[in-house]
């Protein structure tokens, strides 16, 4: 019983371990997946943010291009003449602070100040000499110190005539560059070497942030770019993970539970039994049957043993009832038959030598046992006599009497195992008319110790003798028990006193060493 509990416990622990491992894997995978999805989402958010900002700037700059083109005709005309059209133009462009006309390298007319006289190439060499279209600068006239964006539209390749627009970049940037926390913390508008950052009214080179990652995207139409700084997406995704935990835990628990249920079958002992049959993990042992009077071995009972790397030894008291419940008992009996037939040369080839096999009553259905014996036992033509031991664990009345009769016609003897325990009924003696009764080991153990069971033992013995049925006493462990049973007239004794069950291969050696004095 202890062995069976240990084995069941080991199965439980293995199933539990697998369920826990699966649950942990699901938890890790779910969190990893959520992490990757979240990280990609954050990356995408900042990319979208940058491209949207660029699009909006582009959209704001393009009417300025149109305005400059429309104003081209004014370049070269006297400032008095063009001042009014310039102011008119300015009024229609809300983003422009002033428009300056440049002719022959002279900034000669401003929409604000009217006639001026400033050398263009000396004031803005980046535009005039380096041929840039845009320049981030600081207003030194109207709103001193405030950032402006200069948009230069040259009329000719020499860059000495054209239209210069001073754009209110601070105003624009205030609503186009507003960061989106938490993933975008800083937004910077860059033109060439100069930058304008949201919240900082100074035009200066933007310093990279420590422990923050940057992302940059540039306009395809104008020479500016937008740089974003923010926490690493991985860090943000990591911070967001605790929110995902409840769902991930639920998923993990659920999958663990499903695995626990699903493994019930595969991991069960029943599954292991059918696996063990295919992997030939079972071994056939035998225990000698001793003639009570002569002391000679007159047969053996075949007993299954199961050992594997997964559970070690598993007791027949555990796997036999399980095999019966899962329709695996017939395959096990066939296993025993196949094994013993292949080992027949090891056994005495005499008709007075008995080979007893344990057969479950379910194996009698549809004459299955007869079919199996026809296939596995009789073709080998064995000299020893076969005894089929039927256990009372099963409901014996279900045994088809025609099958019993057929077995008997073929020279097979019928024994009732564990007589006196379980569903014992005296009626079996009549319906099955067995050749042998096996007195269960609890009754043998009762001899000399347990008055009530010992009385049953005596009654079984006299009953069998009156019905002319042979008696085998199981579980004989002491000489006193043997002497008592012998004196009562029990025919055959079986038990540790004579031999423990041994592998079939060891039996010839045992037999040669245990010939009783004077025996044949
Ligand atoms: P069983 O048919 O009553 O077999 C006798 C059991 O008593 C065996 O236990 C044997 O090892 C044990 N035994 C023998 N001598 C002594 C003794 O002196 N003292 C004690 N305490 N025990 C002794 P085992 O091998 O563990 O088998 C247990 C049961 O499993 C068997 O009881 C039998 O019902 C079943 N079984 C074993 N092999 C097979 C098989 O091949 N087919 C079927 N259907 N059942 C089997
Ligand atoms: Ca038996
Ligand atoms: Ca028994």
Coordinates of C-alpha atoms and ligand atoms in Angstrom, one line a residue:
X1 CA 0.0 0.0 0.0
X2 CA 2.9 2.3 0.9
X3 CA 4.5 1.7 -2.5
X4 CA 1.2 2.5 -4.3
X5 CA 0.8 5.7 -2.3
X6 CA 4.4 6.7 -3.1
X7 CA 3.9 6.0 -6.8
X8 CA 0.7 8.0 -6.9
X9 CA 2.4 10.8 -5.0
X10 CA 5.3 10.7 -7.6
X11 CA 2.8 11.0 -10.5
X12 CA 1.1 13.9 -8.7
X13 CA 4.4 15.7 -8.2
X14 CA 5.4 15.2 -11.8
X15 CA 2.1 16.5 -13.1
X16 CA 2.3 19.4 -10.7
X17 CA 5.8 20.2 -11.8
X18 CA 4.8 20.2 -15.5
X19 CA 1.8 22.3 -14.8
X20 CA 3.9 24.8 -12.8
X21 CA 6.6 24.9 -15.5
X22 CA 4.0 25.5 -18.2
X23 CA 2.3 28.2 -16.1
X24 CA 5.6 29.9 -15.5
X25 CA 6.4 29.7 -19.2
X26 CA 3.1 31.2 -20.2
X27 CA 3.6 33.9 -17.6
X28 CA 7.0 34.8 -19.0
X29 CA 5.9 34.5 -22.6
X30 CA 2.8 36.7 -22.1
X31 CA 4.8 39.3 -20.3
X32 CA 7.5 39.2 -22.9
X33 CA 4.9 39.5 -25.7
X34 CA 3.2 42.4 -23.9
X35 CA 6.6 44.0 -23.5
X36 CA 7.5 43.7 -27.2
X37 CA 4.1 44.9 -28.3
X38 CA 4.2 47.9 -25.8
X39 CA 7.8 48.8 -26.9
X40 CA 6.8 48.7 -30.6
X41 CA 3.8 50.8 -29.8
X42 CA 5.8 53.4 -28.0
X43 CA 8.4 53.5 -30.8
X44 CA 5.6 53.9 -33.3
X45 CA 4.0 56.7 -31.3
X46 CA 7.2 58.8 -31.3
X47 CA 7.7 58.1 -35.0
X48 CA 4.2 59.2 -35.7
X49 CA 4.7 62.2 -33.5
X50 CA 7.8 63.3 -35.5
X51 CA 6.3 62.8 -38.9
X52 CA 3.1 64.6 -37.9
X53 CA 5.1 67.6 -36.7
X54 CA 7.1 67.6 -40.0
X55 CA 3.9 67.4 -42.0
X56 CA 2.4 70.4 -40.1
X57 CA 5.5 72.5 -40.5
X58 CA 5.5 71.7 -44.2
X59 CA 1.9 72.7 -44.5
X60 CA 2.6 76.0 -42.8
X61 CA 5.6 76.8 -45.0
X62 CA 4.1 76.0 -48.3
X63 CA 1.8 79.1 -48.4
X64 CA 4.9 81.1 -47.7
X65 CA 6.4 79.8 -50.9
X66 CA 3.3 80.7 -52.8
X67 CA 3.4 84.2 -51.3
X68 CA 7.1 84.7 -52.2
X69 CA 6.5 83.6 -55.8
X70 CA 3.6 86.1 -56.0
X71 CA 5.8 88.8 -54.7
X72 CA 8.7 88.3 -57.0
X73 CA 7.5 91.0 -59.4
X74 CA 8.0 93.6 -56.7
X75 CA 11.8 93.0 -56.4
X76 CA 13.6 95.9 -57.9
X77 CA 10.7 98.3 -57.7
X78 CA 11.2 101.4 -55.4
X79 CA 10.3 100.7 -51.8
X80 CA 7.7 103.5 -51.7
X81 CA 5.8 101.8 -54.5
X82 CA 5.9 98.3 -53.1
X83 CA 5.5 98.9 -49.3
X84 CA 1.7 98.8 -49.4
X85 CA 1.4 95.6 -51.4
X86 CA 4.0 94.1 -49.0
X87 CA 2.0 95.0 -45.9
X88 CA -1.1 93.6 -47.6
X89 CA 0.7 90.4 -48.3
X90 CA 1.9 90.3 -44.7
X91 CA -1.6 90.7 -43.3
X92 CA -2.7 87.6 -45.2
X93 CA 0.1 85.5 -43.8
X94 CA -0.4 85.2 -40.1
X95 CA 2.9 83.4 -39.5
X96 CA 5.2 85.9 -41.1
X97 CA 6.6 88.8 -39.0
X98 CA 8.0 90.8 -42.0
X99 CA 8.9 90.5 -45.6
X100 CA 12.2 92.0 -46.9
X101 CA 13.0 92.6 -50.5
X102 CA 16.6 92.0 -51.6
X103 CA 18.1 93.5 -54.7
X104 CA 21.7 93.6 -55.8
X105 CA 22.7 92.2 -52.3
X106 CA 20.9 95.1 -50.6
X107 CA 18.1 94.5 -48.2
X108 CA 16.4 97.6 -49.4
X109 CA 12.8 97.4 -48.4
X110 CA 11.1 96.0 -45.3
X111 CA 7.4 95.6 -44.8
X112 CA 7.8 97.0 -41.3
X113 CA 10.5 99.7 -41.6
X114 CA 10.1 100.7 -45.2
X115 CA 13.4 101.6 -46.9
X116 CA 16.5 100.1 -45.4
X117 CA 20.0 99.7 -46.5
X118 CA 21.7 96.5 -45.3
X119 CA 24.2 94.3 -47.1
X120 CA 22.4 90.9 -47.5
X121 CA 25.6 88.7 -47.8
X122 CA 27.2 90.4 -44.7
X123 CA 24.0 90.1 -42.6
X124 CA 23.1 86.5 -43.6
X125 CA 26.1 84.8 -45.2
X126 CA 24.4 81.4 -44.6
X127 CA 21.7 82.3 -47.0
X128 CA 23.6 84.6 -49.4
X129 CA 26.9 82.7 -49.6
X130 CA 26.2 79.2 -48.4
X131 CA 23.0 79.1 -50.4
X132 CA 20.7 77.9 -47.6
X133 CA 17.0 78.3 -47.9
X134 CA 16.3 78.5 -44.2
X135 CA 18.0 79.9 -41.2
X136 CA 17.1 79.9 -37.5
X137 CA 18.1 83.2 -36.0
X138 CA 17.3 85.8 -33.4
X139 CA 15.3 88.9 -34.2
X140 CA 17.4 92.0 -33.5
X141 CA 14.8 94.5 -34.6
X142 CA 11.1 94.3 -33.8
X143 CA 11.0 91.7 -31.0
X144 CA 14.6 91.7 -29.9
X145 CA 16.0 88.4 -28.9
X146 CA 13.0 86.3 -30.0
X147 CA 13.6 83.4 -32.3
X148 CA 12.8 83.8 -36.0
X149 CA 13.0 81.6 -39.0
X150 CA 14.3 83.2 -42.2
X151 CA 12.9 81.8 -45.3
X152 CA 14.9 82.8 -48.4
X153 CA 13.4 82.7 -51.9
X154 CA 16.1 83.8 -54.3
X155 CA 15.1 85.2 -57.7
X156 CA 18.4 84.4 -59.4
X157 CA 21.2 81.9 -59.0
X158 CA 23.6 84.6 -57.8
X159 CA 21.6 84.9 -54.6
X160 CA 21.8 88.6 -54.6
X161 CA 18.1 89.3 -55.2
X162 CA 15.0 87.7 -53.8
X163 CA 12.5 87.7 -51.0
X164 CA 13.3 87.1 -47.3
X165 CA 10.4 86.2 -45.0
X166 CA 10.8 86.4 -41.2
X167 CA 8.7 83.6 -39.8
X168 CA 7.2 83.7 -36.3
X169 CA 8.7 80.3 -35.5
X170 CA 8.3 80.6 -31.8
X171 CA 4.6 80.9 -32.1
X172 CA 4.4 77.9 -34.5
X173 CA 6.7 75.8 -32.4
X174 CA 4.7 76.4 -29.3
X175 CA 1.9 74.3 -30.5
X176 CA 3.7 72.1 -33.0
X177 CA 6.5 71.0 -30.8
X178 CA 4.6 70.4 -27.6
X179 CA 6.0 67.1 -26.1
X180 CA 3.7 64.2 -25.4
X181 CA 4.6 62.7 -22.1
X182 CA 5.7 60.2 -21.2
X183 CA 7.2 58.9 -24.4
X184 CA 8.3 62.3 -25.9
X185 CA 9.9 64.5 -23.4
X186 CA 11.8 67.0 -25.6
X187 CA 11.0 68.2 -29.1
X188 CA 13.6 70.1 -31.1
X189 CA 13.3 71.8 -34.4
X190 CA 16.6 71.9 -36.3
X191 CA 17.8 74.0 -39.3
X192 CA 21.4 73.3 -40.1
X193 CA 23.5 73.8 -37.0
X194 CA 20.8 75.8 -35.1
X195 CA 17.9 74.4 -33.1
X196 CA 14.8 75.6 -31.4
X197 CA 13.5 73.6 -28.5
X198 CA 10.0 73.7 -27.1
X199 CA 9.9 75.7 -23.9
X200 CA 13.3 77.4 -24.6
X201 CA 13.2 80.7 -26.5
X202 CA 16.9 80.6 -27.4
X203 CA 18.3 79.5 -30.7
X204 CA 21.2 77.2 -29.7
X205 CA 22.6 73.9 -30.4
X206 CA 20.4 71.3 -28.6
X207 CA 22.3 69.2 -26.2
X208 CA 21.6 65.5 -26.2
X209 CA 19.9 64.2 -23.1
X210 CA 21.6 61.6 -21.0
X211 CA 19.8 58.4 -20.3
X212 CA 17.3 59.3 -23.0
X213 CA 17.1 58.0 -26.5
X214 CA 16.6 60.3 -29.6
X215 CA 14.7 59.9 -32.8
X216 CA 15.1 62.2 -35.8
X217 CA 13.1 62.7 -38.9
X218 CA 13.6 65.3 -41.6
X219 CA 11.3 67.1 -44.0
X220 CA 11.6 66.1 -47.6
X221 CA 10.5 69.6 -48.8
X222 CA 12.3 72.0 -46.6
X223 CA 15.8 71.8 -45.0
X224 CA 14.7 71.2 -41.4
X225 CA 14.4 68.2 -39.1
X226 CA 12.7 67.3 -35.9
X227 CA 14.5 65.6 -33.0
X228 CA 12.7 63.8 -30.2
X229 CA 14.1 62.8 -26.9
X230 CA 12.4 60.5 -24.5
X231 CA 12.9 57.6 -22.2
X232 CA 14.0 54.4 -24.0
X233 CA 10.8 52.6 -25.2
X234 CA 12.1 49.4 -23.5
X235 CA 12.2 51.3 -20.2
X236 CA 8.7 52.6 -20.6
X237 CA 7.4 49.2 -21.7
X238 CA 9.0 47.7 -18.6
X239 CA 7.3 50.2 -16.4
X240 CA 4.0 49.4 -18.0
X241 CA 4.4 45.7 -17.3
X242 CA 2.9 45.6 -13.8
X243 CA -0.4 46.7 -15.4
X244 CA -0.2 43.5 -17.6
X245 CA 0.5 41.3 -14.6
X246 CA -3.1 40.4 -13.6
X247 CA -4.1 39.3 -17.1
X248 CA -0.8 37.4 -17.6
X249 CA -1.3 35.7 -14.2
X250 CA -4.8 34.7 -15.1
X251 CA -3.6 33.3 -18.4
X252 CA -0.8 31.5 -16.7
X253 CA -3.0 30.0 -14.0
X254 CA -5.5 28.9 -16.6
X255 CA -2.9 27.2 -18.8
X256 CA -1.4 25.5 -15.7
X257 CA -4.8 24.2 -14.8
X258 CA -5.5 23.0 -18.3
X259 CA -2.1 21.2 -18.4
X260 CA -2.9 19.7 -15.0
X261 CA -6.2 18.4 -16.3
X262 CA -4.8 17.3 -19.7
X263 CA -1.9 15.4 -18.1
X264 CA -4.2 13.5 -15.8
X265 CA -4.5 10.9 -18.6
X266 CA -1.1 10.9 -20.2
X267 CA 0.7 11.1 -16.9
X268 CA -1.5 8.6 -15.2
X269 CA -0.3 5.2 -14.2
X270 CA -2.8 3.7 -16.7
X271 CA -1.0 5.5 -19.5
X272 CA 2.3 4.4 -18.0
X273 CA 1.2 0.8 -18.0
X274 CA 0.4 0.7 -21.7
X275 CA 3.7 2.5 -22.3
X276 CA 5.4 -0.1 -20.1
X277 CA 3.9 -3.0 -22.1
X278 CA 5.2 -1.6 -25.4
X279 CA 8.6 -0.8 -23.9
X280 CA 8.7 -4.3 -22.3
X281 CA 9.3 -2.9 -18.9
X282 CA 7.5 -5.8 -17.2
X283 CA 9.2 -8.9 -16.0
X284 CA 7.7 -12.3 -15.2
X285 CA 8.7 -13.7 -11.9
X286 CA 7.7 -17.1 -10.5
X287 CA 7.1 -18.5 -7.1
X288 CA 7.4 -22.2 -6.4
X289 CA 4.4 -24.3 -5.4
X290 CA 5.5 -26.9 -2.9
X291 CA 3.9 -30.3 -2.4
X292 CA 3.0 -30.3 1.2
X293 CA 3.8 -34.0 1.8
X294 CA 6.9 -34.6 -0.3
X295 CA 8.3 -31.1 -0.1
X296 CA 9.0 -31.2 -3.8
X297 CA 8.4 -28.3 -6.1
X298 CA 5.4 -29.3 -8.2
X299 CA 4.9 -26.0 -10.1
X300 CA 5.2 -22.2 -10.1
X301 CA 2.9 -19.3 -10.0
X302 CA 3.8 -16.5 -12.5
X303 CA 3.8 -13.0 -11.0
X304 CA 4.3 -9.8 -12.8
X305 CA 6.9 -7.3 -11.7
X306 CA 7.3 -3.8 -13.1
X307 CA 10.4 -1.6 -12.9
X308 CA 11.2 1.5 -14.9
X309 CA 13.4 4.5 -14.7
X310 CA 10.5 6.9 -14.1
X311 CA 9.1 5.3 -10.9
X312 CA 11.3 2.5 -9.9
X313 CA 9.5 -0.6 -8.7
X314 CA 5.7 -0.4 -8.9
X315 CA 3.8 -2.9 -6.8
X316 CA 1.3 -5.3 -8.5
X317 CA -1.2 -4.3 -5.8
X318 CA -1.1 -0.9 -7.5
X319 CA -0.9 -1.6 -11.2
X320 CA -3.0 -4.8 -11.4
X321 CA -6.3 -3.2 -10.2
X322 CA -5.5 -0.2 -12.3
X323 CA -4.9 -2.3 -15.4
X324 CA -8.2 -4.1 -14.7
X325 CA -10.0 -0.8 -14.6
X326 CA -8.4 0.5 -17.8
X327 CA -8.8 -2.6 -19.9
X328 CA -5.1 -3.3 -19.8
X329 CA -5.3 -6.5 -17.9
X330 CA -5.7 -8.7 -21.0
X331 CA -2.6 -7.2 -22.7
X332 CA -0.7 -7.9 -19.4
X333 CA -1.8 -11.5 -19.3
X334 CA -0.8 -11.9 -23.0
X335 CA 2.6 -10.4 -22.0
X336 CA 3.0 -13.1 -19.3
X337 CA 2.0 -15.9 -21.7
X338 CA 4.4 -14.7 -24.4
X339 CA 7.2 -14.4 -21.8
X340 CA 6.7 -17.9 -20.2
X341 CA 6.4 -19.6 -23.6
X342 CA 9.7 -18.1 -24.7
X343 CA 11.2 -19.4 -21.4
X344 CA 9.6 -22.8 -21.5
X345 CA 13.0 -24.5 -22.0
X346 CA 14.0 -23.3 -18.6
X347 CA 11.1 -25.2 -16.9
X348 CA 10.7 -28.9 -16.2
X349 CA 9.0 -30.5 -19.3
X350 CA 6.7 -32.7 -17.2
X351 CA 2.9 -33.0 -17.2
X352 CA 2.9 -33.1 -13.4
X353 CA 4.6 -29.7 -13.3
X354 CA 2.1 -26.8 -13.0
X355 CA 2.3 -23.3 -14.3
X356 CA -0.3 -21.0 -12.7
X357 CA -1.2 -17.7 -14.3
X358 CA -3.4 -15.0 -12.8
X359 CA -6.3 -14.2 -15.1
X360 CA -8.9 -11.5 -14.5
X361 CA -12.5 -12.5 -15.0
X362 CA -12.9 -9.7 -17.6
X363 CA -10.5 -11.7 -19.8
X364 CA -13.2 -14.3 -20.0
X365 CA -15.5 -12.0 -22.0
X366 CA -16.1 -13.1 -25.6
X367 CA -13.8 -16.1 -25.0
X368 CA -10.9 -13.8 -25.2
X369 CA -8.8 -15.9 -22.9
X370 CA -9.4 -18.9 -25.1
X371 CA -8.5 -17.0 -28.2
X372 CA -5.3 -15.8 -26.5
X373 CA -4.3 -19.3 -25.3
X374 CA -5.0 -20.6 -28.8
X375 CA -2.6 -18.1 -30.2
X376 CA 0.1 -18.0 -27.6
X377 CA 0.0 -21.1 -25.4
X378 CA -1.2 -24.2 -27.2
X379 CA 0.9 -23.7 -30.3
X380 CA 4.0 -24.0 -28.1
X381 CA 2.8 -27.5 -27.0
X382 CA 4.0 -27.1 -23.4
X383 CA 4.4 -30.2 -21.4
X384 CA 3.5 -28.5 -18.0
X385 CA -0.1 -28.2 -17.0
X386 CA -1.6 -24.7 -17.1
X387 CA -3.6 -23.4 -14.1
X388 CA -5.7 -20.3 -14.5
X389 CA -6.1 -18.5 -11.2
X390 CA -9.2 -16.4 -11.0
X391 CA -9.2 -13.7 -8.4
X392 CA -12.2 -12.8 -6.3
X393 CA -11.5 -9.2 -6.8
X394 CA -13.7 -9.4 -9.8
X395 CA -17.3 -10.5 -9.6
X396 CA -16.8 -14.2 -10.5
X397 CA -20.4 -15.0 -11.3
X398 CA -19.9 -13.0 -14.5
X399 CA -17.5 -15.6 -15.7
X400 CA -19.0 -17.4 -18.6
X401 CA -19.2 -21.1 -17.7
X402 CA -19.0 -22.1 -21.3
X403 CA -15.5 -20.6 -21.4
X404 CA -14.6 -22.4 -18.3
X405 CA -15.8 -25.6 -19.8
X406 CA -13.8 -25.0 -23.0
X407 CA -10.7 -24.4 -21.0
X408 CA -11.2 -27.5 -19.0
X409 CA -11.6 -29.5 -22.3
X410 CA -8.3 -28.3 -23.3
X411 CA -6.6 -29.5 -20.1
X412 CA -6.5 -26.2 -18.3
X413 CA -7.2 -26.3 -14.5
X414 CA -9.1 -23.6 -12.8
X415 CA -8.2 -22.2 -9.4
X416 CA -10.0 -19.6 -7.3
X417 CA -7.5 -17.2 -5.9
X418 CA -7.7 -15.4 -2.6
X419 CA -10.5 -17.7 -1.5
X420 CA -12.3 -16.4 1.6
X421 CA -11.7 -12.7 0.9
X422 CA -13.5 -10.1 -1.2
X423 CA -16.8 -11.1 -2.9
X424 CA -16.4 -14.7 -1.7
X425 CA -19.4 -16.7 -2.3
X426 CA -19.8 -20.4 -1.8
X427 CA -21.9 -20.5 -4.9
X428 CA -18.8 -20.2 -7.1
X429 CA -17.8 -23.6 -5.9
X430 CA -20.9 -24.9 -7.5
X431 CA -21.1 -22.8 -10.6
X432 CA -17.4 -22.9 -11.5
X433 CA -16.5 -26.2 -9.9
X434 CA -12.8 -25.2 -9.6
X435 CA -10.0 -27.7 -9.5
X436 CA -8.1 -25.7 -6.9
X437 CA -8.8 -23.3 -4.1
X438 CA -6.1 -20.9 -3.0
X439 CA -6.3 -19.9 0.7
X440 CA -5.4 -16.3 0.9
X441 CA -2.3 -15.3 2.9
X442 CA -4.3 -13.5 5.5
X443 CA -5.8 -16.8 6.6
X444 CA -2.4 -18.4 6.6
X445 CA -1.1 -15.6 8.7
X446 CA -3.9 -16.1 11.1
X447 CA -2.8 -19.6 12.1
X448 CA -1.9 -19.6 15.7
X449 CA -2.6 -15.8 16.2
X450 CA -6.1 -14.9 15.1
X451 CA -8.8 -17.2 16.4
X452 CA -11.6 -16.1 14.0
X453 CA -9.6 -16.2 10.8
X454 CA -8.0 -19.4 11.8
X455 CA -11.5 -20.9 12.2
X456 CA -12.3 -19.7 8.6
X457 CA -9.1 -21.4 7.5
X458 CA -10.2 -24.6 9.0
X459 CA -13.6 -24.3 7.5
X460 CA -12.3 -23.6 4.0
X461 CA -9.9 -26.6 4.3
X462 CA -12.7 -29.0 5.3
X463 CA -15.1 -27.6 2.7
X464 CA -12.6 -28.1 -0.1
X465 CA -11.8 -31.6 1.1
X466 CA -15.5 -32.5 1.2
X467 CA -15.9 -31.1 -2.4
X468 CA -12.7 -32.9 -3.5
X469 CA -11.0 -29.6 -4.5
X470 CA -7.2 -29.3 -4.2
X471 CA -5.9 -26.7 -1.8
X472 CA -3.0 -24.4 -2.1
X473 CA -2.1 -22.2 0.9
X474 CA -0.5 -18.9 0.1
X475 CA 1.8 -16.8 2.2
X476 CA 3.4 -19.6 4.2
X477 CA 6.2 -17.8 6.1
X478 CA 6.8 -20.0 9.1
X479 CA 7.6 -23.7 9.7
X480 CA 4.7 -23.7 12.2
X481 CA 2.2 -22.6 9.6
X482 CA 3.6 -25.2 7.2
X483 CA 3.3 -27.9 9.8
X484 CA -0.2 -26.9 10.7
X485 CA -1.4 -26.8 7.0
X486 CA 0.4 -30.1 6.2
X487 CA -1.3 -31.7 9.2
X488 CA -4.7 -30.4 8.1
X489 CA -4.2 -32.0 4.7
X490 CA -3.5 -29.0 2.5
X491 CA -1.9 -30.2 -0.7
X492 CA 0.3 -27.4 -1.8
X493 CA 2.2 -24.7 0.1
X494 CA 3.5 -21.4 -1.3
X495 CA 5.3 -18.7 0.5
X496 CA 8.5 -17.0 1.6
X497 CA 9.3 -20.0 3.8
X498 CA 10.2 -21.9 0.6
X499 CA 11.0 -19.2 -1.9
X500 CA 10.3 -15.6 -2.6
X501 CA 9.1 -14.8 -6.1
X502 CA 12.2 -14.9 -8.5
X503 CA 12.9 -14.1 -12.1
X504 CA 12.0 -17.0 -14.4
X505 CA 15.7 -17.2 -15.4
X506 CA 16.7 -17.9 -11.8
X507 CA 14.2 -20.7 -11.3
X508 CA 16.3 -23.6 -12.8
X509 CA 19.2 -22.8 -10.4
X510 CA 16.7 -22.6 -7.4
X511 CA 15.2 -25.9 -8.4
X512 CA 18.5 -27.7 -8.6
X513 CA 19.4 -26.4 -5.1
X514 CA 16.1 -27.2 -3.5
X515 CA 15.5 -30.8 -4.3
X516 CA 14.2 -32.2 -0.9
X517 CA 16.2 -35.1 0.4
X518 CA 15.0 -38.3 -1.2
X519 CA 12.9 -36.3 -3.7
X520 CA 12.9 -36.9 -7.5
Ligands
LIG1 P1 -1.8 -13.3 -5.6 O1 -2.2 -13.9 -6.8 O2 -2.5 -13.6 -4.3 O3 -0.2 -13.6 -5.5 C1 0.4 -13.9 -4.3 C2 1.0 -12.7 -3.7 O4 1.5 -13.0 -2.4 C3 2.2 -12.2 -4.5 O5 2.2 -10.8 -4.4 C4 3.4 -12.8 -3.8 O6 4.6 -12.1 -4.0 C5 2.9 -12.7 -2.4 N1 3.5 -13.7 -1.5 C6 4.0 -14.9 -1.8 N2 4.5 -15.5 -0.7 C7 4.3 -14.7 0.3 C8 4.6 -14.7 1.7 O7 5.1 -15.7 2.3 N3 4.3 -13.7 2.5 C9 3.7 -12.6 2.0 N4 3.4 -11.6 2.8 N5 3.4 -12.5 0.6 C10 3.7 -13.5 -0.2 P2 2.5 -9.9 -5.6 O8 3.5 -10.6 -6.5 O9 2.8 -8.6 -5.0 O10 1.2 -9.8 -6.3 C11 0.1 -9.3 -5.8 C12 -1.1 -9.6 -6.5 O11 -1.1 -9.0 -7.8 C13 -1.3 -11.1 -6.8 O12 -1.8 -11.7 -5.7 C14 -2.2 -11.1 -8.0 O13 -3.5 -10.9 -7.6 C15 -1.8 -9.8 -8.7 N6 -0.9 -10.3 -9.8 C16 0.4 -10.4 -9.8 N7 0.8 -10.8 -11.1 C17 -0.3 -10.8 -11.8 C18 -0.5 -11.1 -13.2 O14 0.3 -11.5 -14.0 N8 -1.8 -11.1 -13.6 C19 -2.9 -10.8 -12.8 N9 -4.1 -10.7 -13.3 N10 -2.7 -10.4 -11.5 C20 -1.4 -10.5 -11.0
LIG2 CA1 -2.5 -15.8 -7.7
LIG3 CA1 -3.6 -13.8 -2.4

